[in-house]
């Protein structure tokens, strides 16, 4: 069976100017990512700011052209598809429901827009389908006549989800969909997404920095560091037995609501990852608490889903 | 005598009540966390203490005292002598709270010389010492750098060091790690906890993150719709939450290992009410499963050590 989404050796480099006369520097935002995701699966992608997760999202959505490699959705190369075709296959939900909805359009029109753009439907059909999808995400017909500014953050995110799903895409890409929301609202949105995934069988990519959320929603997790997946494993396995030192540090930094445990020492030091200056060898070695001399010179081998010298036999 | 004592604080912006009954006591050497969702009044409470409310805000309180000194009748001038000296504050966004046009060293030195006098050189030495204390490598070099040359984690460390320039007794931190990555958050919180016990500070930490609260707080106050609805020692609050809002909030959290992945999270239906000036009673009643007619009356915060503002607890 063809995977719902397949990524081969995907890379994206940017050239950033340094000052007025400086030589442009190369930023390797995404650096050789491979991925195949079966139909209906949910992949969580975690990583800290600057790790390239949002660039990866844009590449997967076809909003950026890759420097190398390709993204294939349902067996077709994304770059070979037109915008309309792409929109029918893959749709995003972004972090900020305040800036991702047009403030001058009513909710119903926001959700109807993808259907209008695709063409071929009568306005009555468009209206009916849009209202049905809004109802599906918990927005009443009465609220559909309002403007985004008249809705709460959670309601706006529901509208963004309805807009993403109205074309019945194969893949839903959620980039930090609950980061801007309060916890009580976050729970509602996560429950809604879980329900929709189950009912519609959509393949989901869920990008987040919140590991507790990712553990809750994902079947499989990829940990991203400076443009690469340093570890990939089924969610239960990754959270129970993380292999890569970076994954271990990330998990150790999650502050679960358990009083008395204090704040753990994650042991990462204070060197910050810099995508314009990716270290040689293993890209994590300057911060790694267990690095050995080999780590700074040789690229780490891939062992059991994790790229690390220490895991090599 | 408590380090900070706030009784029955009310803040209004025009016809909107932002805080309508905050009671918070911070003791020396303790970390008191104020937790709540956006708009609950937690930041406004801290700004009211520091006298940093926007123009047009109306503040009244039963009592508001720092180390026994009544803060209410103080003039702006008197307050500014206290601020940055005996009581200091750290904000969420270090980029906007550092001046981009001055070096780290000159901003830090000014805090010292302005309150304590002395030479600029002595102040810079002190700054270097504190930068090292908050875990910054090559502190001498950092003094000459501008804020934009530092990463987010470093900037937040600079903010903390700057807040410590005059050995404050009370440190108010408003979401100090919210803009940071999780690994950096853990480092900064560890640092704060360490400094707090070393220097015997009273720390008032404002956050929306119950994970942070559980790990660093001595005592927790939960705010909802402008009121403190529950306040208890940390372990007690998590083990035995009393207020329906606190219970609902704890149920919303995905907790690794506690809840099977994919299962339904608890939710709190409904929305926060609009807090007009004539709003009375419990702000949570429209979302509460236990609401009753008595909830429309003013409800006092009752209890000894574990305080709760709910008709069920009366």
Coordinates of C-alpha atoms in Angstrom, one line a residue:
Chain A
X1 CA 0.0 0.0 0.0
X2 CA 1.3 3.5 -0.8
X3 CA 2.0 5.5 2.3
X4 CA -0.3 8.5 2.8
X5 CA 2.8 10.7 2.9
X6 CA 6.3 9.9 1.9
X7 CA 9.3 12.1 2.4
X8 CA 12.7 11.3 0.8
X9 CA 15.9 13.0 1.8
X10 CA 14.1 16.4 2.3
X11 CA 16.4 19.4 2.8
X12 CA 15.8 23.1 2.9
X13 CA 18.6 25.6 3.0
X14 CA 18.2 29.4 3.4
X15 CA 20.8 32.0 2.7
X16 CA 20.8 34.7 5.3
X17 CA 22.8 37.9 4.9
X18 CA 25.0 38.9 7.7
X19 CA 25.0 42.7 8.0
X20 CA 25.4 45.0 5.0
X21 CA 28.7 43.7 3.6
X22 CA 28.8 40.3 5.3
X23 CA 29.0 37.1 3.3
X24 CA 25.6 35.4 3.3
X25 CA 25.5 32.4 5.6
X26 CA 23.8 29.2 4.9
X27 CA 21.1 28.0 7.3
X28 CA 20.3 24.4 7.1
X29 CA 16.7 24.5 8.4
X30 CA 15.8 21.0 7.3
X31 CA 18.6 18.6 6.6
X32 CA 17.9 15.2 5.1
X33 CA 14.6 14.0 6.5
X34 CA 13.1 10.7 5.5
X35 CA 9.6 9.6 6.5
X36 CA 6.8 7.3 5.4
X37 CA 3.5 7.5 7.2
X38 CA 0.7 4.9 6.7
X39 CA -2.9 5.9 6.1
X40 CA -4.7 7.0 9.2
X41 CA -1.6 7.3 11.4
X42 CA -0.7 10.2 13.7
X43 CA 2.9 11.4 13.8
X44 CA 3.9 13.8 16.5
X45 CA 6.9 16.0 15.7
X46 CA 8.6 17.5 18.7
X47 CA 11.5 19.9 19.0
X48 CA 12.6 23.2 20.4
X49 CA 12.5 26.6 18.7
X50 CA 14.8 26.8 15.7
X51 CA 14.9 23.0 15.1
X52 CA 13.2 23.4 11.8
X53 CA 9.8 22.0 12.6
X54 CA 7.9 24.9 11.1
X55 CA 10.1 24.8 7.9
X56 CA 9.3 21.1 7.6
X57 CA 5.6 22.0 7.9
X58 CA 5.8 24.5 5.1
X59 CA 7.7 22.0 2.9
X60 CA 5.0 19.4 3.6
X61 CA 2.3 21.9 2.7
X62 CA 4.1 22.8 -0.5
X63 CA 4.4 26.4 0.7
X64 CA 8.2 26.2 0.3
X65 CA 10.1 24.4 -2.4
X66 CA 12.7 22.0 -1.1
X67 CA 16.4 22.5 -1.8
X68 CA 16.7 18.7 -2.2
X69 CA 14.5 15.7 -2.0
X70 CA 10.7 15.5 -2.3
X71 CA 7.4 15.1 -0.6
X72 CA 4.9 12.6 -2.0
X73 CA 1.3 12.6 -0.9
X74 CA -0.8 9.6 -1.9
X75 CA 1.9 8.6 -4.4
X76 CA 2.1 11.9 -6.1
X77 CA 4.9 14.4 -5.9
X78 CA 3.7 17.5 -4.2
X79 CA 5.6 19.9 -6.4
X80 CA 4.0 18.4 -9.5
X81 CA 0.5 19.2 -8.3
X82 CA -1.3 22.5 -8.7
X83 CA -2.6 24.5 -5.7
X84 CA -6.1 23.2 -6.0
X85 CA -5.0 19.6 -6.2
X86 CA -2.7 20.1 -3.2
X87 CA -5.5 21.7 -1.2
X88 CA -7.7 18.7 -1.7
X89 CA -5.0 16.4 -0.3
X90 CA -3.5 18.3 2.6
X91 CA -4.7 21.0 4.8
X92 CA -3.1 22.9 7.7
X93 CA -4.3 24.1 11.2
X94 CA -2.0 26.8 12.5
X95 CA -1.1 27.9 16.0
X96 CA -2.7 31.3 16.1
X97 CA -6.4 31.3 15.4
X98 CA -6.3 35.1 15.7
X99 CA -4.1 35.7 12.7
X100 CA -5.0 32.7 10.5
X101 CA -8.7 33.7 9.9
X102 CA -9.6 36.7 7.8
X103 CA -11.1 39.2 10.2
X104 CA -13.3 40.8 7.5
X105 CA -15.2 37.6 6.5
X106 CA -17.9 35.9 8.4
X107 CA -17.2 32.4 9.8
X108 CA -19.4 30.7 7.2
X109 CA -17.5 32.4 4.3
X110 CA -14.1 31.5 5.9
X111 CA -15.1 27.8 5.9
X112 CA -16.8 28.0 2.5
X113 CA -13.7 29.5 0.8
X114 CA -11.9 26.3 0.0
X115 CA -15.1 24.9 -1.6
X116 CA -15.6 28.1 -3.6
X117 CA -12.0 28.0 -4.8
X118 CA -12.4 24.4 -6.0
X119 CA -15.4 25.3 -8.0
X120 CA -18.1 23.0 -9.4
X121 CA -20.5 23.3 -6.5
X122 CA -23.7 25.4 -6.4
X123 CA -23.8 28.0 -3.7
X124 CA -26.6 26.1 -1.9
X125 CA -24.4 23.0 -1.8
X126 CA -21.4 25.0 -0.6
X127 CA -23.5 26.6 2.2
X128 CA -24.9 23.2 3.3
X129 CA -21.5 21.5 3.3
X130 CA -19.9 24.4 5.2
X131 CA -22.6 24.5 7.8
X132 CA -22.5 20.7 8.2
X133 CA -18.7 20.8 8.9
X134 CA -19.1 23.7 11.3
X135 CA -21.7 21.8 13.2
X136 CA -19.4 18.8 13.2
X137 CA -16.7 20.9 15.1
X138 CA -19.2 22.4 17.5
X139 CA -20.0 25.7 15.9
X140 CA -23.7 26.5 15.6
X141 CA -25.4 27.9 12.5
X142 CA -26.1 31.0 14.5
X143 CA -22.4 31.5 15.2
X144 CA -21.5 30.9 11.6
X145 CA -22.9 34.4 10.8
X146 CA -20.4 36.1 13.1
X147 CA -17.0 37.5 12.4
X148 CA -13.8 35.8 13.9
X149 CA -13.3 38.7 16.3
X150 CA -16.6 37.9 18.0
X151 CA -15.5 34.3 18.8
X152 CA -13.3 33.0 21.6
X153 CA -9.8 31.5 21.0
X154 CA -11.2 28.0 21.2
X155 CA -14.1 28.7 18.9
X156 CA -11.7 30.3 16.4
X157 CA -9.5 27.2 16.4
X158 CA -12.7 25.1 15.8
X159 CA -13.4 27.3 12.7
X160 CA -9.8 26.8 11.5
X161 CA -10.3 23.0 11.9
X162 CA -13.6 23.1 10.0
X163 CA -12.0 25.1 7.2
X164 CA -9.2 22.5 7.0
X165 CA -11.6 19.6 6.8
X166 CA -14.3 20.9 4.6
X167 CA -12.5 19.5 1.5
X168 CA -12.1 16.2 3.2
X169 CA -8.3 16.1 2.8
X170 CA -6.3 12.9 3.3
X171 CA -3.8 14.6 5.5
X172 CA -4.1 17.2 8.3
X173 CA -1.1 19.1 9.4
X174 CA -1.4 20.7 12.8
X175 CA 1.4 23.2 13.7
X176 CA 1.2 23.9 17.4
X177 CA -2.7 23.9 17.3
X178 CA -3.2 24.4 21.0
X179 CA -0.2 26.4 22.1
X180 CA -2.0 29.7 22.1
X181 CA -5.0 28.3 24.1
X182 CA -5.7 27.9 27.8
X183 CA -5.5 24.4 29.2
X184 CA -9.2 23.9 29.6
X185 CA -9.7 25.0 25.9
X186 CA -6.7 22.9 24.8
X187 CA -8.4 19.8 26.2
X188 CA -11.5 20.5 24.2
X189 CA -9.6 21.0 21.0
X190 CA -7.5 17.8 21.5
X191 CA -10.6 15.8 22.2
X192 CA -12.2 17.2 19.0
X193 CA -9.2 16.4 16.9
X194 CA -9.0 12.9 18.3
X195 CA -12.7 12.3 17.5
X196 CA -12.4 13.7 13.9
X197 CA -9.3 11.6 13.2
X198 CA -11.1 8.5 14.4
X199 CA -14.3 9.2 12.4
X200 CA -12.8 10.5 9.2
X201 CA -9.6 8.3 9.2
X202 CA -7.4 11.3 8.4
X203 CA -3.6 10.9 8.5
X204 CA -2.3 13.6 10.9
X205 CA 1.0 15.3 11.4
X206 CA 1.0 17.0 14.8
X207 CA 3.8 19.4 15.4
X208 CA 4.3 20.6 19.0
X209 CA 6.8 21.6 21.6
X210 CA 4.5 20.2 24.3
X211 CA 5.5 16.6 24.9
X212 CA 2.6 15.8 27.2
X213 CA 0.2 16.7 24.4
X214 CA 2.2 14.8 21.8
X215 CA 2.2 11.7 24.0
X216 CA -1.5 12.0 24.3
X217 CA -2.3 12.3 20.6
X218 CA 0.4 10.5 18.6
X219 CA 0.9 6.9 17.5
X220 CA 4.5 7.6 16.5
X221 CA 6.9 10.4 17.5
X222 CA 9.8 12.0 15.7
X223 CA 12.2 14.1 17.7
X224 CA 13.8 16.9 15.7
X225 CA 17.0 18.6 16.4
X226 CA 18.8 21.1 14.1
X227 CA 16.9 20.0 11.0
X228 CA 17.1 16.2 11.5
X229 CA 15.0 13.6 13.1
X230 CA 17.4 12.4 15.8
X231 CA 15.0 9.7 17.0
X232 CA 11.8 8.2 15.7
X233 CA 9.8 5.5 17.5
X234 CA 6.2 4.4 18.4
X235 CA 4.9 6.9 21.0
X236 CA 4.6 4.3 23.8
X237 CA 8.1 3.1 23.2
X238 CA 9.7 6.5 22.9
X239 CA 8.1 7.8 26.1
X240 CA 8.9 4.6 28.1
X241 CA 12.4 4.1 26.8
X242 CA 14.0 7.1 25.1
X243 CA 17.2 6.1 23.4
X244 CA 18.8 9.4 22.2
X245 CA 20.4 11.6 24.9
X246 CA 18.5 14.6 23.5
X247 CA 15.1 12.8 23.7
X248 CA 16.0 11.9 27.3
X249 CA 16.8 15.5 28.1
X250 CA 13.6 16.6 26.6
X251 CA 11.5 14.1 28.5
X252 CA 13.3 15.0 31.7
X253 CA 12.4 18.7 31.2
X254 CA 8.7 18.0 31.1
X255 CA 7.3 19.2 34.4
X256 CA 4.4 16.9 35.2
X257 CA 2.0 18.2 37.8
X258 CA 3.4 16.0 40.5
X259 CA 4.3 18.0 43.6
X260 CA 7.5 17.2 45.5
X261 CA 9.6 16.2 42.6
X262 CA 11.3 19.6 42.2
X263 CA 12.9 20.7 38.9
X264 CA 15.2 18.2 37.3
X265 CA 18.7 19.0 36.1
X266 CA 18.6 18.3 32.4
X267 CA 22.3 18.7 32.1
X268 CA 22.4 20.4 28.7
X269 CA 24.7 23.3 29.6
X270 CA 24.1 26.7 28.0
X271 CA 25.3 26.4 24.5
X272 CA 22.4 27.1 22.2
X273 CA 21.8 25.2 18.9
X274 CA 22.4 27.5 15.9
X275 CA 21.0 26.3 12.6
X276 CA 23.5 28.6 10.7
X277 CA 26.4 26.9 12.4
X278 CA 25.5 23.2 12.6
X279 CA 28.2 21.3 14.5
X280 CA 30.3 18.7 12.7
X281 CA 29.8 15.0 13.5
X282 CA 26.7 14.6 15.7
X283 CA 24.9 17.9 15.7
X284 CA 23.9 17.4 19.4
X285 CA 27.4 16.8 20.7
X286 CA 28.2 20.3 22.1
X287 CA 25.2 20.0 24.5
X288 CA 25.3 16.3 25.0
X289 CA 26.1 15.2 28.6
X290 CA 27.5 11.8 27.5
X291 CA 29.4 12.8 24.3
X292 CA 32.6 10.9 23.5
X293 CA 35.5 12.2 21.2
X294 CA 34.1 10.4 18.1
X295 CA 30.8 12.4 18.4
X296 CA 32.5 15.7 17.2
X297 CA 34.0 14.2 14.0
X298 CA 31.8 11.4 12.7
X299 CA 28.2 11.5 11.7
X300 CA 26.3 9.2 14.1
X301 CA 24.9 5.9 12.9
X302 CA 21.1 5.2 12.9
X303 CA 20.4 2.5 15.5
X304 CA 16.9 1.4 16.3
X305 CA 15.4 4.7 15.2
X306 CA 17.9 6.9 16.9
X307 CA 21.0 8.6 15.5
X308 CA 23.7 8.2 18.2
X309 CA 27.2 6.8 18.5
X310 CA 26.6 5.4 21.9
X311 CA 23.9 3.1 20.6
X312 CA 26.2 1.5 18.1
X313 CA 27.3 -2.0 19.0
Chain B
X1 CA 5.1 39.7 59.8
X2 CA 4.5 38.5 56.3
X3 CA 6.7 39.8 53.5
X4 CA 3.8 40.7 51.3
X5 CA 0.2 40.8 52.4
X6 CA -2.6 41.5 50.0
X7 CA -6.2 41.5 51.3
X8 CA -9.3 41.9 49.2
X9 CA -7.7 43.6 46.3
X10 CA -9.9 45.1 43.6
X11 CA -8.8 46.5 40.3
X12 CA -11.2 48.0 37.7
X13 CA -10.5 49.3 34.2
X14 CA -13.5 51.5 33.5
X15 CA -16.6 49.3 33.6
X16 CA -14.6 46.1 33.6
X17 CA -13.6 44.4 36.9
X18 CA -10.2 42.8 36.4
X19 CA -9.6 41.8 39.9
X20 CA -12.5 41.5 42.4
X21 CA -11.1 39.9 45.5
X22 CA -7.5 38.7 45.6
X23 CA -6.0 37.6 48.9
X24 CA -2.4 36.7 48.7
X25 CA 0.2 36.4 51.4
X26 CA 3.8 35.7 50.6
X27 CA 6.2 34.7 53.4
X28 CA 10.0 35.1 53.4
X29 CA 11.7 32.1 51.8
X30 CA 8.6 30.7 50.2
X31 CA 7.5 30.4 46.6
X32 CA 3.9 31.4 46.2
X33 CA 2.5 30.5 42.8
X34 CA -0.5 32.3 41.4
X35 CA -2.1 30.1 38.7
X36 CA -5.0 30.7 36.4
X37 CA -6.0 31.0 32.7
X38 CA -5.7 34.1 30.6
X39 CA -7.8 37.0 31.8
X40 CA -8.2 35.7 35.4
X41 CA -6.4 38.7 36.8
X42 CA -3.1 37.2 37.9
X43 CA -0.9 39.6 36.1
X44 CA -3.0 42.6 37.0
X45 CA -2.6 41.5 40.7
X46 CA 1.2 41.6 40.4
X47 CA 1.2 44.9 38.6
X48 CA -1.1 46.4 41.3
X49 CA 1.4 45.4 44.0
X50 CA 4.2 47.0 42.1
X51 CA 2.2 50.1 41.3
X52 CA 2.6 49.5 37.6
X53 CA -1.1 49.5 36.6
X54 CA -2.0 51.4 33.4
X55 CA -3.4 54.9 33.8
X56 CA -7.1 54.9 34.4
X57 CA -7.1 51.7 36.5
X58 CA -8.8 52.0 39.8
X59 CA -7.3 50.0 42.6
X60 CA -8.6 49.5 46.1
X61 CA -7.6 46.9 48.7
X62 CA -8.4 46.0 52.3
X63 CA -4.7 45.9 52.9
X64 CA -1.6 45.9 50.7
X65 CA 1.6 45.8 52.7
X66 CA 5.2 45.0 52.0
X67 CA 7.2 44.1 55.1
X68 CA 4.5 45.8 57.2
X69 CA 4.8 49.1 55.1
X70 CA 1.4 50.1 53.7
X71 CA 1.8 50.4 49.9
X72 CA -1.6 52.1 49.3
X73 CA -0.9 55.7 50.3
X74 CA 2.5 55.7 48.7
X75 CA 3.3 58.3 46.0
X76 CA 4.8 57.2 42.7
X77 CA 8.1 58.6 43.9
X78 CA 8.1 56.6 47.1
X79 CA 7.1 53.4 45.2
X80 CA 9.8 53.8 42.7
X81 CA 12.3 53.9 45.5
X82 CA 11.1 50.5 46.6
X83 CA 10.8 49.0 43.1
X84 CA 13.9 47.4 41.8
X85 CA 15.4 47.7 45.2
X86 CA 13.6 45.8 48.0
X87 CA 11.0 44.4 45.6
X88 CA 11.9 43.4 42.0
X89 CA 10.1 42.0 39.1
X90 CA 10.8 39.7 36.1
X91 CA 8.5 39.8 33.1
X92 CA 7.6 37.1 30.5
X93 CA 9.2 38.6 27.5
X94 CA 12.9 39.5 28.2
X95 CA 13.2 41.1 24.7
X96 CA 10.7 43.8 25.4
X97 CA 11.7 44.4 29.0
X98 CA 15.4 45.0 28.2
X99 CA 16.3 48.3 26.5
X100 CA 17.7 47.4 23.1
X101 CA 19.8 50.6 22.9
X102 CA 22.0 49.9 25.9
X103 CA 24.5 47.2 26.7
X104 CA 23.6 44.6 29.3
X105 CA 26.3 46.1 31.6
X106 CA 25.0 49.6 31.5
X107 CA 21.4 48.6 32.2
X108 CA 22.4 46.4 35.1
X109 CA 24.7 49.0 36.6
X110 CA 22.0 51.7 36.4
X111 CA 19.7 49.6 38.6
X112 CA 22.5 49.5 41.2
X113 CA 23.7 53.1 41.1
X114 CA 20.2 54.5 41.0
X115 CA 19.1 52.9 44.2
X116 CA 22.3 52.4 46.2
X117 CA 24.6 55.0 44.7
X118 CA 28.3 54.1 44.5
X119 CA 30.5 54.1 41.5
X120 CA 29.7 52.7 38.1
X121 CA 32.7 50.5 38.3
X122 CA 31.6 48.8 41.5
X123 CA 28.1 48.3 40.0
X124 CA 29.6 46.7 36.9
X125 CA 31.6 44.3 39.1
X126 CA 28.5 43.4 41.0
X127 CA 26.7 42.8 37.6
X128 CA 29.5 40.5 36.5
X129 CA 29.3 38.6 39.7
X130 CA 25.6 38.1 39.3
X131 CA 25.8 37.1 35.7
X132 CA 28.1 34.3 36.8
X133 CA 25.8 33.4 39.6
X134 CA 22.9 32.9 37.2
X135 CA 25.0 30.5 35.1
X136 CA 26.2 32.7 32.3
X137 CA 29.6 31.8 30.9
X138 CA 32.0 34.6 30.1
X139 CA 30.1 37.2 32.1
X140 CA 32.6 40.0 31.5
X141 CA 32.1 39.6 27.8
X142 CA 28.3 39.7 28.2
X143 CA 28.4 43.0 30.0
X144 CA 29.5 44.7 26.8
X145 CA 26.8 43.0 24.6
X146 CA 23.4 44.3 23.6
X147 CA 20.2 42.3 24.3
X148 CA 19.8 41.3 20.6
X149 CA 23.1 39.5 20.7
X150 CA 21.8 37.1 23.4
X151 CA 19.5 34.0 23.0
X152 CA 16.1 33.9 24.8
X153 CA 17.4 31.8 27.6
X154 CA 20.4 34.1 28.2
X155 CA 18.2 37.2 28.1
X156 CA 16.0 35.7 30.8
X157 CA 19.0 35.0 32.9
X158 CA 20.1 38.6 32.5
X159 CA 16.7 39.7 33.6
X160 CA 17.0 37.6 36.7
X161 CA 20.5 38.8 37.4
X162 CA 19.3 42.4 37.0
X163 CA 16.4 41.8 39.4
X164 CA 18.9 40.6 42.0
X165 CA 21.2 43.7 41.7
X166 CA 20.0 45.3 44.9
X167 CA 19.4 42.1 47.0
X168 CA 15.6 42.3 46.9
X169 CA 13.5 40.6 49.5
X170 CA 10.6 40.0 47.3
X171 CA 10.8 38.9 43.7
X172 CA 7.7 38.8 41.5
X173 CA 8.1 36.8 38.3
X174 CA 5.3 37.0 35.8
X175 CA 5.4 33.9 33.5
X176 CA 9.2 34.0 33.5
X177 CA 9.6 30.8 31.4
X178 CA 6.6 30.9 29.1
X179 CA 8.4 32.2 26.1
X180 CA 11.2 29.6 26.5
X181 CA 11.8 26.1 25.3
X182 CA 11.2 23.3 27.8
X183 CA 14.9 22.4 28.3
X184 CA 15.7 26.1 29.0
X185 CA 12.5 26.4 31.2
X186 CA 13.8 23.6 33.4
X187 CA 17.2 25.3 33.7
X188 CA 15.7 28.7 34.6
X189 CA 13.3 27.3 37.1
X190 CA 16.0 25.3 38.7
X191 CA 18.1 28.5 38.9
X192 CA 15.2 30.5 40.5
X193 CA 14.5 27.8 43.0
X194 CA 18.2 27.6 43.9
X195 CA 18.6 31.4 44.2
X196 CA 15.4 31.6 46.3
X197 CA 16.6 29.2 48.9
X198 CA 20.1 30.6 48.9
X199 CA 19.1 34.2 49.3
X200 CA 15.9 33.5 51.3
X201 CA 13.8 35.5 48.9
X202 CA 10.0 35.6 48.9
X203 CA 9.1 34.6 45.4
X204 CA 5.7 35.3 43.9
X205 CA 5.5 33.3 40.6
X206 CA 2.7 33.9 38.2
X207 CA 2.0 31.1 35.7
X208 CA -0.6 29.3 33.8
X209 CA 1.3 26.0 33.9
X210 CA 0.3 23.6 36.6
X211 CA 3.4 21.5 35.9
X212 CA 5.6 24.5 36.9
X213 CA 3.4 25.1 40.0
X214 CA 3.6 21.5 41.2
X215 CA 7.4 21.5 41.0
X216 CA 8.4 24.9 42.4
X217 CA 5.6 26.2 44.7
X218 CA 5.4 26.1 48.4
X219 CA 1.9 27.5 48.3
X220 CA -0.6 27.9 45.4
X221 CA -3.4 30.3 44.8
X222 CA -5.8 29.6 42.0
X223 CA -7.4 32.6 40.4
X224 CA -10.6 32.6 38.3
X225 CA -12.5 35.5 36.9
X226 CA -10.7 38.1 39.1
X227 CA -10.9 36.2 42.4
X228 CA -8.6 33.8 44.3
X229 CA -10.9 30.8 44.4
X230 CA -8.6 28.4 46.2
X231 CA -5.3 28.6 48.1
X232 CA -3.4 25.8 49.8
X233 CA 0.1 24.3 50.3
X234 CA 1.1 22.7 47.0
X235 CA 0.9 19.0 47.9
X236 CA -2.4 19.5 49.6
X237 CA -3.9 21.4 46.6
X238 CA -2.9 18.7 44.1
X239 CA -4.0 15.8 46.4
X240 CA -7.2 17.4 47.6
X241 CA -8.5 20.1 45.3
X242 CA -11.7 21.6 46.7
X243 CA -13.0 24.2 44.3
X244 CA -14.9 22.8 41.2
X245 CA -12.7 25.0 39.0
X246 CA -9.4 23.6 40.4
X247 CA -10.7 20.1 40.0
X248 CA -11.8 20.8 36.4
X249 CA -8.5 22.4 35.6
X250 CA -6.5 19.4 36.9
X251 CA -8.7 17.0 34.8
X252 CA -7.9 18.9 31.6
X253 CA -4.2 18.1 31.7
X254 CA -2.7 15.3 29.7
X255 CA -0.4 13.7 32.3
X256 CA 2.2 11.2 30.9
X257 CA 1.8 7.8 32.4
X258 CA -1.4 8.7 34.3
X259 CA -3.9 8.8 31.4
X260 CA -3.9 6.3 28.6
X261 CA -3.0 8.0 25.3
X262 CA -6.0 8.8 23.1
X263 CA -8.5 8.8 26.0
X264 CA -10.8 11.7 26.4
X265 CA -9.4 14.6 28.4
X266 CA -11.7 16.3 31.0
X267 CA -13.0 19.6 29.8
X268 CA -14.7 22.6 31.3
X269 CA -17.7 23.6 29.2
X270 CA -18.7 27.2 28.7
X271 CA -16.8 30.4 28.9
X272 CA -15.5 32.9 31.4
X273 CA -18.3 35.5 32.1
X274 CA -17.9 39.1 31.2
X275 CA -16.9 40.9 34.3
X276 CA -18.9 44.0 34.3
X277 CA -18.8 46.2 37.4
X278 CA -22.1 44.9 38.7
X279 CA -21.1 41.2 38.4
X280 CA -21.5 39.6 41.8
X281 CA -20.8 36.2 43.2
X282 CA -18.9 33.2 41.9
X283 CA -17.5 33.7 38.4
X284 CA -17.4 30.0 37.8
X285 CA -21.1 29.3 38.4
X286 CA -22.1 29.4 34.7
X287 CA -19.7 26.5 34.0
X288 CA -20.0 24.6 37.3
X289 CA -21.9 21.4 37.7
X290 CA -22.7 22.2 41.3
X291 CA -24.0 25.7 40.8
X292 CA -27.0 26.7 43.0
X293 CA -28.9 30.0 43.6
X294 CA -26.6 30.9 46.5
X295 CA -23.6 31.2 44.1
X296 CA -25.0 34.5 42.9
X297 CA -24.1 36.1 46.3
X298 CA -20.7 37.2 47.3
X299 CA -18.8 34.2 48.7
X300 CA -16.0 34.6 51.2
X301 CA -12.7 32.8 51.0
X302 CA -13.0 30.4 54.0
X303 CA -10.7 27.8 55.7
X304 CA -7.6 27.8 57.8
X305 CA -4.6 26.8 55.8
X306 CA -6.6 25.4 52.8
X307 CA -8.8 28.3 51.7
X308 CA -11.6 27.9 49.3
X309 CA -14.2 30.3 47.9
X310 CA -17.2 28.1 47.2
X311 CA -20.7 27.7 48.7
X312 CA -20.0 23.9 49.0
X313 CA -17.1 24.6 51.3
X314 CA -19.1 26.8 53.7

